Each structure stands twice: as C-alpha cells, then as structure tokens.
Tab-separated table of C-alpha atoms in Angstrom:
chain	number	residue	atom	x	y	z
A	1	MET	CA	0.000	0.000	0.000
A	2	ARG	CA	1.272	3.475	-0.881
A	3	LEU	CA	0.165	6.792	0.512
A	4	LEU	CA	0.663	9.747	-1.824
A	5	ILE	CA	0.648	13.317	-0.559
A	6	MET	CA	0.238	15.998	-3.217
A	7	PHE	CA	0.343	19.645	-2.305
A	8	ASP	CA	0.312	23.134	-3.700
A	9	LEU	CA	1.389	25.630	-1.075
A	10	PRO	CA	1.761	29.390	-1.439
A	11	VAL	CA	5.337	30.677	-1.197
A	12	GLU	CA	4.855	34.407	-1.678
A	13	THR	CA	5.848	35.602	1.805
A	14	SER	CA	8.684	34.493	4.071
A	15	LYS	CA	6.127	33.040	6.531
A	16	GLN	CA	4.587	30.921	3.740
A	17	ARG	CA	8.015	29.732	2.558
A	18	LYS	CA	8.881	28.768	6.128
A	19	ALA	CA	5.589	26.837	6.432
A	20	TYR	CA	6.379	25.092	3.122
A	21	ARG	CA	9.860	24.060	4.312
A	22	HIS	CA	8.520	22.778	7.640
A	23	PHE	CA	5.754	20.783	5.959
A	24	ARG	CA	8.185	19.229	3.479
A	25	LYS	CA	10.686	18.396	6.234
A	26	ASP	CA	7.951	16.845	8.393
A	27	LEU	CA	6.871	14.654	5.458
A	28	ILE	CA	10.433	13.406	5.040
A	29	ASN	CA	10.670	12.761	8.789
A	30	GLN	CA	7.521	10.632	8.504
A	31	GLY	CA	9.248	8.440	5.897
A	32	PHE	CA	7.943	9.987	2.692
A	33	THR	CA	10.051	10.104	-0.470
A	34	MET	CA	9.746	12.795	-3.104
A	35	ILE	CA	8.721	11.349	-6.486
A	36	GLN	CA	8.120	14.791	-8.031
A	37	TYR	CA	8.099	18.333	-6.737
A	38	SER	CA	5.139	18.535	-4.381
A	39	VAL	CA	4.364	14.808	-4.698
A	40	TYR	CA	5.576	12.510	-1.928
A	41	VAL	CA	4.972	8.819	-1.374
A	42	ARG	CA	5.351	6.421	1.500
A	43	VAL	CA	5.046	2.645	1.765
A	44	CYS	CA	2.486	1.512	4.330
A	45	VAL	CA	1.847	-2.010	5.553
A	46	ASN	CA	-1.908	-1.896	5.000
A	47	ARG	CA	-4.842	0.501	4.650
A	48	LYS	CA	-5.165	0.966	8.400
A	49	SER	CA	-1.508	1.967	8.608
A	50	ALA	CA	-1.966	4.382	5.688
A	51	GLU	CA	-4.943	5.967	7.430
A	52	PHE	CA	-2.863	6.320	10.607
A	53	ILE	CA	-0.039	8.045	8.708
A	54	GLU	CA	-2.565	10.266	6.930
A	55	LYS	CA	-3.893	11.333	10.318
A	56	LYS	CA	-0.334	12.085	11.503
A	57	VAL	CA	0.206	14.258	8.416
A	58	SER	CA	-2.989	16.154	9.178
A	59	ASN	CA	-1.419	17.162	12.508
A	60	PHE	CA	1.283	19.295	10.870
A	61	LEU	CA	-0.556	20.951	7.978
A	62	PRO	CA	0.313	24.551	7.121
A	63	GLU	CA	-2.333	27.259	7.383
A	64	ALA	CA	-2.887	27.827	3.637
A	65	GLY	CA	-2.701	25.872	0.391
A	66	VAL	CA	-4.110	22.674	-1.037
A	67	ILE	CA	-2.972	19.258	0.193
A	68	GLN	CA	-4.435	15.985	-1.039
A	69	SER	CA	-3.758	12.366	-0.165
A	70	LEU	CA	-4.304	9.221	-2.165
A	71	MET	CA	-4.002	5.586	-1.085
A	72	LEU	CA	-2.885	3.109	-3.730
A	73	THR	CA	-2.264	-0.599	-3.679
A	74	GLU	CA	1.154	-1.809	-4.789
A	75	LYS	CA	-0.393	-3.078	-8.043
A	76	GLN	CA	-1.945	0.317	-8.783
A	77	TYR	CA	1.355	2.056	-7.971
A	78	ASN	CA	3.289	-0.352	-10.203
A	79	ASP	CA	0.895	0.334	-13.077
A	80	MET	CA	1.974	3.987	-13.122
A	81	HIS	CA	3.263	4.958	-16.567
A	82	PHE	CA	6.031	7.413	-17.306
A	83	LEU	CA	4.878	9.534	-20.209
A	84	LEU	CA	8.075	11.581	-20.120
A	85	GLY	CA	11.264	11.037	-18.178
A	86	LYS	CA	12.547	7.967	-16.420
A	87	GLU	CA	11.923	6.301	-13.101
A	88	LYS	CA	14.348	7.221	-10.322
A	89	GLU	CA	16.398	4.288	-9.186
A	90	ASP	CA	15.977	5.083	-5.516
A	91	VAL	CA	15.636	1.834	-3.579
A	92	ARG	CA	13.045	3.461	-1.276
A	93	ASN	CA	10.835	4.159	-4.262
A	94	TYR	CA	11.461	0.870	-6.026
A	95	SER	CA	8.285	-1.136	-6.149
A	96	GLY	CA	9.411	-4.215	-8.031
A	97	ARG	CA	9.519	-6.275	-4.886
A	98	THR	CA	8.464	-4.655	-1.662
A	99	VAL	CA	9.424	-6.418	1.527
A	100	ILE	CA	8.067	-4.968	4.744
A	101	LEU	CA	9.757	-6.113	7.922
C-alpha cells in the first residue's frame, strides 16, 4: 500500500516559505520520499496503517494551500506509466519487490 501526498502551497511571503519548508521536512521525517516536486509517497503495511499516517500528516498541515492524499495498492502504484522522463532508481521508491519487515 502506498500513501501519496500531493500539495500546492503558497510561497509568496517568508512566513509561507517557512511553512512550506517545515511541511516538506515533516513529510520526510515521517518516511515519505519525493517522487516529483510537491508529490511525496510512503510505503504503508496496509490501509489501516496508511490511514494512521494520513492522520499524523494532518497534525502538521500549514495554514494555507491545497494538500491531497491518495491511497494506492502496490499493483496500482506499479501500473503507473512514465509519459516523459525515467523512473528514479531510488531503492526506497522501487516497487518491483516490496518487503516490509
């Protein structure tokens, strides 16, 4: 199971940029990996775990912007097509064979 977080945050003032940096850093601290700018993904054991992580993310949301989450099964995530560009060879984002300990 994968949990995607997609966001569009304002960065016009220094306060908004600071909120953006804190949100991004908190996502990384929660185990998310950037797959594109403003799109982060994390492997979760099951749907219940993904819902728990989603709730944790909702605890550190910035004041403004748009943030969306999406839960995908491994099969759905693996069916993602690259229309342009190539897949990053980051082992944390590799979905060929996911082993959760």
